[in-house]
XYZ file of C-alpha atoms in Angstrom:
532
model
C -24.110 -68.939 1.855
C -26.804 -67.510 4.127
C -29.988 -69.422 4.851
C -33.392 -68.476 6.179
C -36.444 -70.412 7.417
C -39.331 -68.129 6.555
C -41.532 -71.080 5.490
C -40.251 -73.669 7.946
C -37.821 -75.080 5.379
C -34.278 -73.815 5.088
C -33.389 -72.707 1.588
C -30.411 -70.984 0.110
C -30.477 -67.320 -0.634
C -29.094 -65.996 -3.906
C -27.497 -62.590 -4.343
C -30.835 -60.778 -4.591
C -32.313 -62.435 -1.544
C -29.073 -61.836 0.374
C -29.322 -58.119 -0.326
C -33.016 -58.068 0.507
C -32.569 -60.075 3.685
C -29.641 -57.974 4.889
C -31.554 -54.795 4.170
C -34.955 -55.685 5.470
C -35.035 -58.268 8.246
C -37.528 -56.922 10.780
C -35.955 -55.060 13.653
C -32.616 -54.637 11.848
C -31.515 -51.390 10.224
C -29.664 -52.196 7.002
C -26.244 -50.715 6.373
C -25.571 -50.697 2.651
C -21.903 -49.845 2.560
C -20.716 -53.272 1.483
C -18.632 -53.064 -1.742
C -20.307 -56.315 -2.846
C -23.546 -54.328 -3.133
C -22.257 -50.993 -4.374
C -20.613 -52.526 -7.439
C -24.099 -53.179 -8.837
C -24.711 -49.438 -9.157
C -23.886 -47.260 -12.118
C -23.008 -43.576 -11.781
C -26.056 -42.503 -13.797
C -28.603 -44.783 -12.159
C -31.528 -42.896 -10.559
C -31.635 -42.523 -6.774
C -34.814 -41.693 -4.848
C -35.271 -40.738 -1.210
C -38.071 -42.550 0.613
C -39.043 -41.811 4.204
C -37.294 -45.048 5.185
C -34.054 -44.605 3.233
C -32.569 -44.160 -0.229
C -33.172 -46.541 -3.136
C -31.388 -46.882 -6.445
C -32.985 -48.121 -9.647
C -32.135 -48.131 -13.324
C -32.982 -45.942 -16.294
C -34.188 -47.566 -19.499
C -35.931 -46.087 -22.554
C -36.002 -42.722 -20.817
C -37.874 -44.091 -17.788
C -36.643 -44.346 -14.191
C -37.469 -47.834 -12.931
C -37.489 -49.036 -9.331
C -38.467 -52.666 -8.671
C -39.037 -54.356 -5.337
C -39.515 -51.131 -3.361
C -40.568 -52.022 0.154
C -43.723 -50.380 1.526
C -44.253 -52.703 4.500
C -42.231 -54.939 6.783
C -41.899 -58.714 6.558
C -45.357 -60.115 7.361
C -44.116 -63.485 8.618
C -43.794 -61.791 12.008
C -47.379 -60.476 11.711
C -49.206 -63.355 10.043
C -52.959 -62.603 9.780
C -52.411 -59.140 11.286
C -52.021 -55.668 9.758
C -48.484 -55.135 8.483
C -46.010 -52.769 10.075
C -44.087 -50.084 8.151
C -40.530 -50.889 7.078
C -37.549 -50.326 9.312
C -35.416 -47.367 8.255
C -32.052 -48.098 6.675
C -28.741 -46.335 6.125
C -26.956 -46.090 2.796
C -28.603 -46.946 -0.534
C -30.584 -50.072 -1.335
C -30.629 -51.526 -4.852
C -34.155 -51.777 -6.250
C -33.520 -53.273 -9.665
C -35.221 -56.667 -9.286
C -38.774 -57.635 -8.426
C -39.512 -58.633 -4.845
C -41.038 -61.954 -3.868
C -44.703 -62.646 -4.553
C -47.092 -63.472 -1.735
C -47.268 -67.186 -0.826
C -48.978 -69.098 -3.628
C -48.636 -72.249 -5.663
C -45.962 -71.064 -8.108
C -43.129 -68.577 -8.476
C -40.666 -67.204 -5.936
C -42.793 -66.508 -2.892
C -42.498 -65.614 0.757
C -44.381 -63.808 3.487
C -41.898 -60.983 2.976
C -43.879 -59.744 -0.016
C -44.925 -56.109 0.466
C -43.271 -54.476 -2.536
C -44.052 -51.881 -5.185
C -42.643 -51.456 -8.683
C -42.401 -47.909 -10.022
C -41.897 -46.456 -13.515
C -41.600 -42.688 -13.768
C -40.335 -40.213 -16.378
C -39.010 -37.836 -13.714
C -37.824 -37.677 -10.110
C -38.667 -34.770 -7.814
C -39.013 -32.462 -10.793
C -42.365 -30.935 -9.850
C -43.987 -32.809 -12.716
C -47.326 -33.403 -10.958
C -47.960 -36.389 -13.221
C -51.054 -38.559 -12.873
C -50.259 -41.714 -10.890
C -51.757 -44.971 -12.148
C -51.684 -47.769 -9.587
C -52.288 -51.289 -10.927
C -53.694 -54.079 -8.751
C -53.169 -57.522 -10.263
C -55.764 -60.256 -10.673
C -55.707 -63.883 -9.591
C -59.005 -64.292 -7.731
C -57.517 -63.091 -4.413
C -55.295 -66.175 -4.400
C -52.547 -65.831 -7.019
C -50.547 -63.325 -9.032
C -48.165 -60.440 -8.463
C -47.284 -57.038 -9.867
C -44.236 -58.491 -11.633
C -45.721 -59.771 -14.897
C -44.126 -58.391 -18.098
C -47.661 -57.470 -19.171
C -47.690 -54.857 -16.387
C -44.426 -53.179 -17.369
C -45.085 -49.441 -17.198
C -42.505 -48.192 -19.694
C -44.861 -47.694 -22.626
C -47.522 -45.926 -20.553
C -44.868 -43.596 -19.112
C -43.559 -42.651 -22.519
C -46.991 -42.392 -24.117
C -48.751 -40.409 -21.425
C -46.177 -38.868 -19.060
C -47.590 -40.694 -16.048
C -46.180 -42.543 -13.033
C -46.990 -46.266 -13.142
C -46.985 -48.394 -9.980
C -47.743 -52.106 -9.488
C -48.095 -53.951 -6.201
C -47.492 -57.247 -4.419
C -49.648 -57.886 -1.361
C -50.880 -60.786 0.750
C -53.237 -63.249 -0.935
C -55.348 -66.371 -0.290
C -55.386 -67.527 3.342
C -52.509 -65.208 4.207
C -54.511 -62.170 3.099
C -58.161 -63.135 3.557
C -58.535 -65.941 6.150
C -61.083 -64.676 8.666
C -60.163 -65.706 12.205
C -61.948 -62.830 13.923
C -64.524 -65.070 15.605
C -62.051 -67.820 16.492
C -59.061 -65.955 17.886
C -58.151 -62.996 20.043
C -58.526 -59.291 19.258
C -55.204 -59.260 17.377
C -56.904 -61.395 14.690
C -59.905 -59.079 14.240
C -58.441 -57.741 10.971
C -57.399 -61.121 9.567
C -60.098 -61.426 6.890
C -58.989 -58.228 5.187
C -55.239 -57.860 5.736
C -54.724 -58.249 1.983
C -56.874 -55.153 1.496
C -55.073 -53.361 4.310
C -51.783 -54.049 2.511
C -53.147 -52.225 -0.550
C -54.312 -49.336 1.637
C -50.855 -49.160 3.236
C -49.319 -49.013 -0.244
C -51.692 -46.249 -1.343
C -50.695 -44.250 1.740
C -47.046 -44.807 0.761
C -47.900 -43.409 -2.676
C -49.464 -40.330 -1.103
C -46.342 -39.747 0.991
C -43.906 -40.235 -1.902
C -45.791 -38.832 -4.901
C -43.652 -35.688 -5.145
C -40.375 -37.634 -4.922
C -41.380 -39.727 -7.953
C -42.691 -36.823 -10.028
C -46.351 -37.582 -9.406
C -49.488 -35.832 -8.181
C -50.844 -37.124 -4.875
C -54.207 -35.571 -5.774
C -54.546 -37.530 -9.011
C -54.235 -41.245 -8.338
C -56.071 -43.762 -10.530
C -56.407 -47.337 -9.308
C -56.875 -49.860 -12.099
C -57.025 -53.608 -12.027
C -58.197 -56.695 -13.853
C -60.246 -59.640 -12.530
C -59.433 -59.995 -8.824
C -57.681 -56.637 -9.039
C -60.901 -54.967 -10.163
C -62.781 -56.719 -7.365
C -60.258 -55.441 -4.816
C -60.875 -51.933 -6.161
C -64.650 -52.324 -5.848
C -64.140 -53.298 -2.211
C -61.782 -50.374 -1.578
C -64.511 -48.047 -2.820
C -66.640 -49.099 0.156
C -63.816 -49.221 2.714
C -63.598 -46.174 5.007
C -59.827 -46.539 5.487
C -59.298 -46.130 1.719
C -61.254 -42.890 1.425
C -59.243 -40.095 -0.174
C -56.334 -42.314 -1.211
C -57.371 -42.520 -4.877
C -59.463 -40.361 -7.166
C -60.451 -42.501 -10.166
C -61.091 -46.199 -10.711
C -60.823 -48.350 -13.855
C -61.836 -51.994 -13.498
C -61.464 -54.747 -16.082
C -63.552 -57.897 -15.679
C -63.409 -57.543 -11.922
C -66.303 -56.760 -9.628
C -67.290 -57.291 -5.998
C -70.974 -56.657 -5.423
C -70.992 -58.390 -2.038
C -68.212 -59.410 0.308
C -68.075 -62.640 2.290
C -70.304 -62.748 5.330
C -68.601 -63.416 8.685
C -70.421 -66.714 9.200
C -69.395 -68.076 5.802
C -65.844 -66.799 6.233
C -65.620 -68.424 9.662
C -66.866 -71.706 8.218
C -64.046 -71.642 5.684
C -61.534 -70.935 8.435
C -62.861 -73.906 10.391
C -62.492 -76.138 7.333
C -58.870 -75.027 7.004
C -58.163 -75.646 10.686
C -59.682 -79.124 10.437
C -57.504 -79.933 7.450
C -54.451 -78.707 9.354
C -55.548 -80.712 12.413
C -55.491 -77.608 14.585
C -57.926 -77.469 17.485
C -59.802 -74.157 17.643
C -58.651 -73.831 21.249
C -55.079 -73.820 19.969
C -55.596 -71.419 17.086
C -52.267 -69.685 17.760
C -50.580 -72.707 16.157
C -51.596 -71.507 12.691
C -49.285 -68.514 13.036
C -46.191 -70.730 12.813
C -47.290 -73.532 10.484
C -45.169 -73.779 7.291
C -46.459 -71.855 4.284
C -46.836 -74.914 2.085
C -48.969 -76.696 4.681
C -51.454 -73.816 4.692
C -51.545 -73.646 0.902
C -52.111 -77.398 0.664
C -54.838 -77.381 3.319
C -56.600 -74.557 1.424
C -57.372 -77.054 -1.342
C -60.039 -78.700 0.814
C -63.519 -78.438 -0.706
C -65.464 -75.271 0.027
C -68.885 -76.451 1.240
C -70.580 -73.297 -0.054
C -69.614 -74.088 -3.653
C -71.401 -76.830 -5.551
C -68.515 -77.437 -7.927
C -65.425 -79.309 -6.733
C -63.286 -76.319 -5.798
C -60.916 -75.323 -3.010
C -61.641 -72.779 -0.288
C -62.601 -69.387 -1.654
C -60.983 -66.378 -0.002
C -62.133 -62.807 -0.512
C -62.754 -59.648 1.546
C -65.002 -60.110 4.560
C -67.725 -57.772 5.834
C -66.214 -57.959 9.295
C -67.479 -54.674 10.742
C -63.881 -53.712 11.448
C -62.334 -52.967 8.035
C -65.294 -53.572 5.714
C -68.565 -52.334 7.202
C -70.900 -52.920 4.253
C -71.106 -54.762 0.966
C -69.386 -52.812 -1.828
C -72.390 -52.545 -4.181
C -75.321 -53.944 -2.206
C -77.919 -52.662 -1.596
C -76.406 -49.672 -3.392
C -73.078 -48.115 -4.289
C -71.220 -46.863 -1.248
C -71.771 -43.104 -0.826
C -68.018 -42.501 -0.542
C -67.721 -43.365 -4.254
C -69.794 -40.357 -5.296
C -66.762 -38.244 -6.212
C -64.795 -41.064 -7.885
C -65.274 -41.428 -11.665
C -65.290 -45.126 -12.554
C -64.930 -47.273 -15.662
C -66.445 -50.761 -15.490
C -65.294 -53.101 -18.256
C -65.840 -56.708 -19.213
C -65.210 -58.956 -22.199
C -67.924 -60.587 -24.262
C -66.579 -64.121 -23.828
C -64.852 -63.974 -20.441
C -64.948 -67.711 -19.824
C -62.954 -68.658 -22.924
C -59.831 -67.904 -20.873
C -60.436 -70.621 -18.268
C -63.259 -72.884 -19.468
C -61.619 -73.059 -22.879
C -59.329 -75.747 -21.448
C -62.154 -78.256 -20.935
C -61.447 -81.261 -23.219
C -63.652 -81.137 -26.292
C -65.211 -77.765 -25.420
C -64.660 -76.421 -28.930
C -66.505 -79.373 -30.486
C -69.492 -79.609 -28.145
C -72.716 -81.311 -29.195
C -76.152 -80.151 -28.090
C -76.419 -83.332 -26.017
C -73.255 -82.516 -24.060
C -74.169 -78.906 -23.408
C -76.723 -79.127 -20.532
C -74.399 -80.809 -18.033
C -71.553 -78.380 -18.749
C -73.806 -75.327 -18.369
C -75.285 -76.646 -15.109
C -71.856 -76.856 -13.489
C -70.341 -73.693 -14.932
C -72.985 -70.956 -15.117
C -72.913 -70.319 -11.328
C -76.641 -69.660 -11.155
C -79.480 -72.093 -10.565
C -81.518 -71.957 -13.778
C -82.458 -75.119 -15.647
C -79.812 -75.653 -18.332
C -82.361 -76.789 -20.916
C -84.234 -73.520 -20.420
C -80.957 -71.593 -20.812
C -80.141 -73.382 -24.052
C -83.615 -72.857 -25.487
C -83.467 -69.147 -24.692
C -80.044 -68.723 -26.293
C -81.131 -70.593 -29.421
C -84.002 -68.116 -29.743
C -81.780 -65.085 -29.205
C -78.895 -66.354 -31.358
C -80.151 -69.010 -33.802
C -76.790 -69.204 -35.567
C -74.784 -70.001 -32.403
C -73.091 -73.375 -32.130
C -73.221 -75.344 -28.850
C -69.745 -74.063 -28.024
C -70.785 -70.454 -28.618
C -73.867 -70.920 -26.431
C -71.674 -72.409 -23.700
C -69.255 -69.481 -23.560
C -72.035 -66.899 -23.856
C -74.177 -68.431 -21.114
C -71.335 -69.049 -18.682
C -70.068 -65.500 -19.166
C -73.523 -63.964 -18.668
C -74.364 -66.200 -15.713
C -71.115 -65.513 -13.878
C -69.034 -62.357 -13.674
C -70.880 -60.155 -16.172
C -73.916 -59.956 -13.896
C -71.785 -58.311 -11.223
C -70.547 -55.721 -13.715
C -74.124 -54.888 -14.717
C -75.177 -54.494 -11.089
C -72.244 -52.220 -10.295
C -72.988 -50.067 -13.341
C -76.657 -49.803 -12.375
C -75.907 -48.724 -8.834
C -73.297 -46.263 -10.040
C -75.822 -44.804 -12.485
C -78.071 -43.945 -9.547
C -75.334 -41.649 -8.220
C -76.238 -38.898 -10.611
C -73.089 -36.849 -10.056
C -70.610 -39.714 -10.421
C -68.750 -40.225 -13.702
C -69.813 -43.684 -14.796
C -68.531 -45.383 -17.962
C -68.980 -48.957 -19.194
C -67.189 -50.909 -21.900
C -67.411 -54.370 -23.444
C -64.568 -55.984 -25.394
C -65.813 -57.714 -28.557
C -62.435 -57.714 -30.279
C -60.715 -60.959 -31.197
C -61.572 -63.903 -28.956
C -62.896 -61.409 -26.362
C -61.662 -63.591 -23.508
C -60.838 -62.735 -19.892
C -57.521 -60.770 -19.650
C -57.439 -59.650 -23.298
C -57.747 -55.991 -22.286
C -54.665 -55.966 -20.009
C -52.031 -55.599 -22.776
C -54.286 -53.147 -24.589
C -54.460 -50.793 -21.614
C -50.720 -51.130 -20.872
C -49.821 -50.897 -24.605
C -47.875 -54.127 -24.155
C -49.163 -56.333 -26.963
C -45.539 -57.038 -27.892
C -45.009 -59.048 -24.697
C -44.384 -62.721 -25.308
C -47.297 -64.801 -24.098
C -49.970 -62.243 -24.978
C -52.915 -64.160 -26.406
C -53.287 -62.347 -29.724
C -56.638 -61.608 -31.273
C -55.441 -63.314 -34.450
C -56.667 -60.287 -36.406
C -53.322 -58.583 -36.930
C -54.410 -55.226 -35.513
C -53.112 -55.687 -31.958
C -51.001 -52.524 -32.003
C -53.806 -50.354 -33.349
C -56.169 -51.593 -30.630
C -53.543 -50.990 -27.936
C -52.974 -47.490 -29.298
C -56.653 -46.593 -28.907
C -57.177 -48.367 -25.587
C -54.091 -47.004 -23.828
C -54.829 -43.450 -25.024
C -58.364 -43.817 -23.690
C -57.113 -45.064 -20.338
C -54.612 -42.210 -20.093
C -57.303 -39.642 -20.907
C -59.374 -41.030 -18.045
C -56.401 -41.013 -15.665
C -55.702 -37.365 -16.446
C -59.243 -35.969 -16.400
C -61.697 -38.547 -15.061
C -63.248 -38.690 -18.536
C -62.117 -41.315 -21.110
C -62.974 -39.260 -24.179
C -60.129 -38.478 -26.578
C -59.518 -37.900 -30.273
C -58.895 -41.568 -31.083
C -62.388 -42.857 -30.229
C -66.005 -41.823 -30.819
C -67.784 -39.977 -28.025
C -68.019 -42.194 -24.931
C -71.256 -41.326 -23.163
C -71.793 -42.002 -19.450
C -73.849 -45.074 -18.552
C -77.475 -44.542 -17.592
C -80.107 -47.047 -16.538
C -82.428 -45.729 -19.253
C -80.091 -46.425 -22.181
C -77.202 -48.503 -20.726
C -74.672 -46.756 -22.958
C -71.656 -49.014 -23.546
C -68.457 -48.490 -25.499
C -67.766 -51.562 -27.628
C -64.020 -52.183 -27.755
C -63.570 -53.492 -31.268
C -62.193 -52.313 -34.561
C -63.758 -49.814 -34.862
C -64.732 -48.633 -31.364
C -68.437 -47.823 -31.236
C -71.206 -46.940 -28.787
C -74.155 -49.292 -28.284
C -77.134 -49.114 -25.978
C -77.739 -52.178 -23.803
C -75.630 -54.750 -25.686
C -76.692 -58.293 -24.765
C -79.888 -56.849 -23.297
C -81.751 -60.105 -23.864
C -79.137 -62.046 -21.891
C -79.197 -59.463 -19.113
C -82.968 -59.695 -18.777
C -82.960 -63.497 -18.911
C -80.417 -63.960 -16.132
C -82.081 -61.323 -13.967
C -84.766 -63.955 -13.258
C -82.404 -65.527 -10.744
C -80.967 -63.704 -7.708
C -77.347 -62.686 -7.988
C -75.038 -64.039 -5.292
C -71.348 -63.136 -5.406
C -69.072 -66.129 -5.046
C -68.017 -66.599 -1.432
C -70.784 -64.515 0.156
C -72.616 -67.425 1.824
């Protein structure tokens, strides 16, 4: 059986990786005439023509599905550099299985990771369907577009849209800034993960008609890190014109990393790898796992015991300004945007702390100090919350304060700056439904609450919530306005009233929900994680 050494360790290739390797190895045009490959195809399976060659998918539930569609070449030959387009191939390539994820701590990964997954009701039928392009979360370090939660079948059938998800470079492989340490070929290194997404969006523009979509109606949507990547794209000149609407879920990027801070992180990684800065070229060939392991070294800019933080860098080459500081980038003026968050974001990750659901008032100060990500005296925080919410338990105060002191502040700042762009469609939501934790809105938007592993609200109305949320998302994707018959009128967000759609049963509009918390935390300056 064939072997490869993409991560410095030989490993066997199964049938899928054999096909992928034969078809895609850089510099080699694939010839798919092997009967071993063609037997996998059925006579009725959909075939699409890309500019690089033909691909064959499957049809299920009335939807044409193509998985693992290559939009860029193997990046192991271009580590820390912008990716190259794929080599053209002859014959037909099978695209029925997901491609590898970017290098990360779990799952099937490799540097050959630039793949899209596509669900579409029609092929080259002149359908001019809205295209919705999902960017996964994972804090710039983990994840892929292959989760069952992101399956596009239900959205296709509900809204007659084209759904696309993406894999792209992450962590050090996508955001390690070596621009000040290496030669000119490394000038883009701090943002190659973003450049991968831009390359994919250009691929979408080029192939929209083939997949029954409208190149002039592309909505990018993403959760957590995916939303933050979108916020950065909105201030990136190279992304201008590639998408027309933006829907973010618990993901914001007010400021990018500064070049000094990003360089300091790179130096920490090099030290851990025992690479002299004068021999920086050595990092281009070091095994994947060594880089991932070295990335666990403590980030000196973070007071908590955490590994190196990677995110987009204001390098003056790809990213020329902070996304939402000191204002919203002018290029966003024509892009309607939805900014969403959940009321108890931190339940999803801080909920694993031993004993967190049975906290005492005596235990609370130390936990808040470490986890609120802002330097306000914890005793003052607790006293303020007990005044605002006298019925809250210590556990409820903990989740409320850590949510307000962390990511929610970025969402508020983005909404405020967007509101100053008077002509921009600007909508804000807050999920109160169920446990209201980070990620709870993903299956609602995708209408995938049936997927095993979805953290249910425990209220029994999952399907009803998904029905309303997915219809609202589709209305926005089609028109740039989320209003539809299933929800009350969703008014644009203004600084005067801070109009917010509360995602609950029932949906409802509120002005300035959690206004007391917003005002309290505004006493401290907001600093995006990783900026300094």
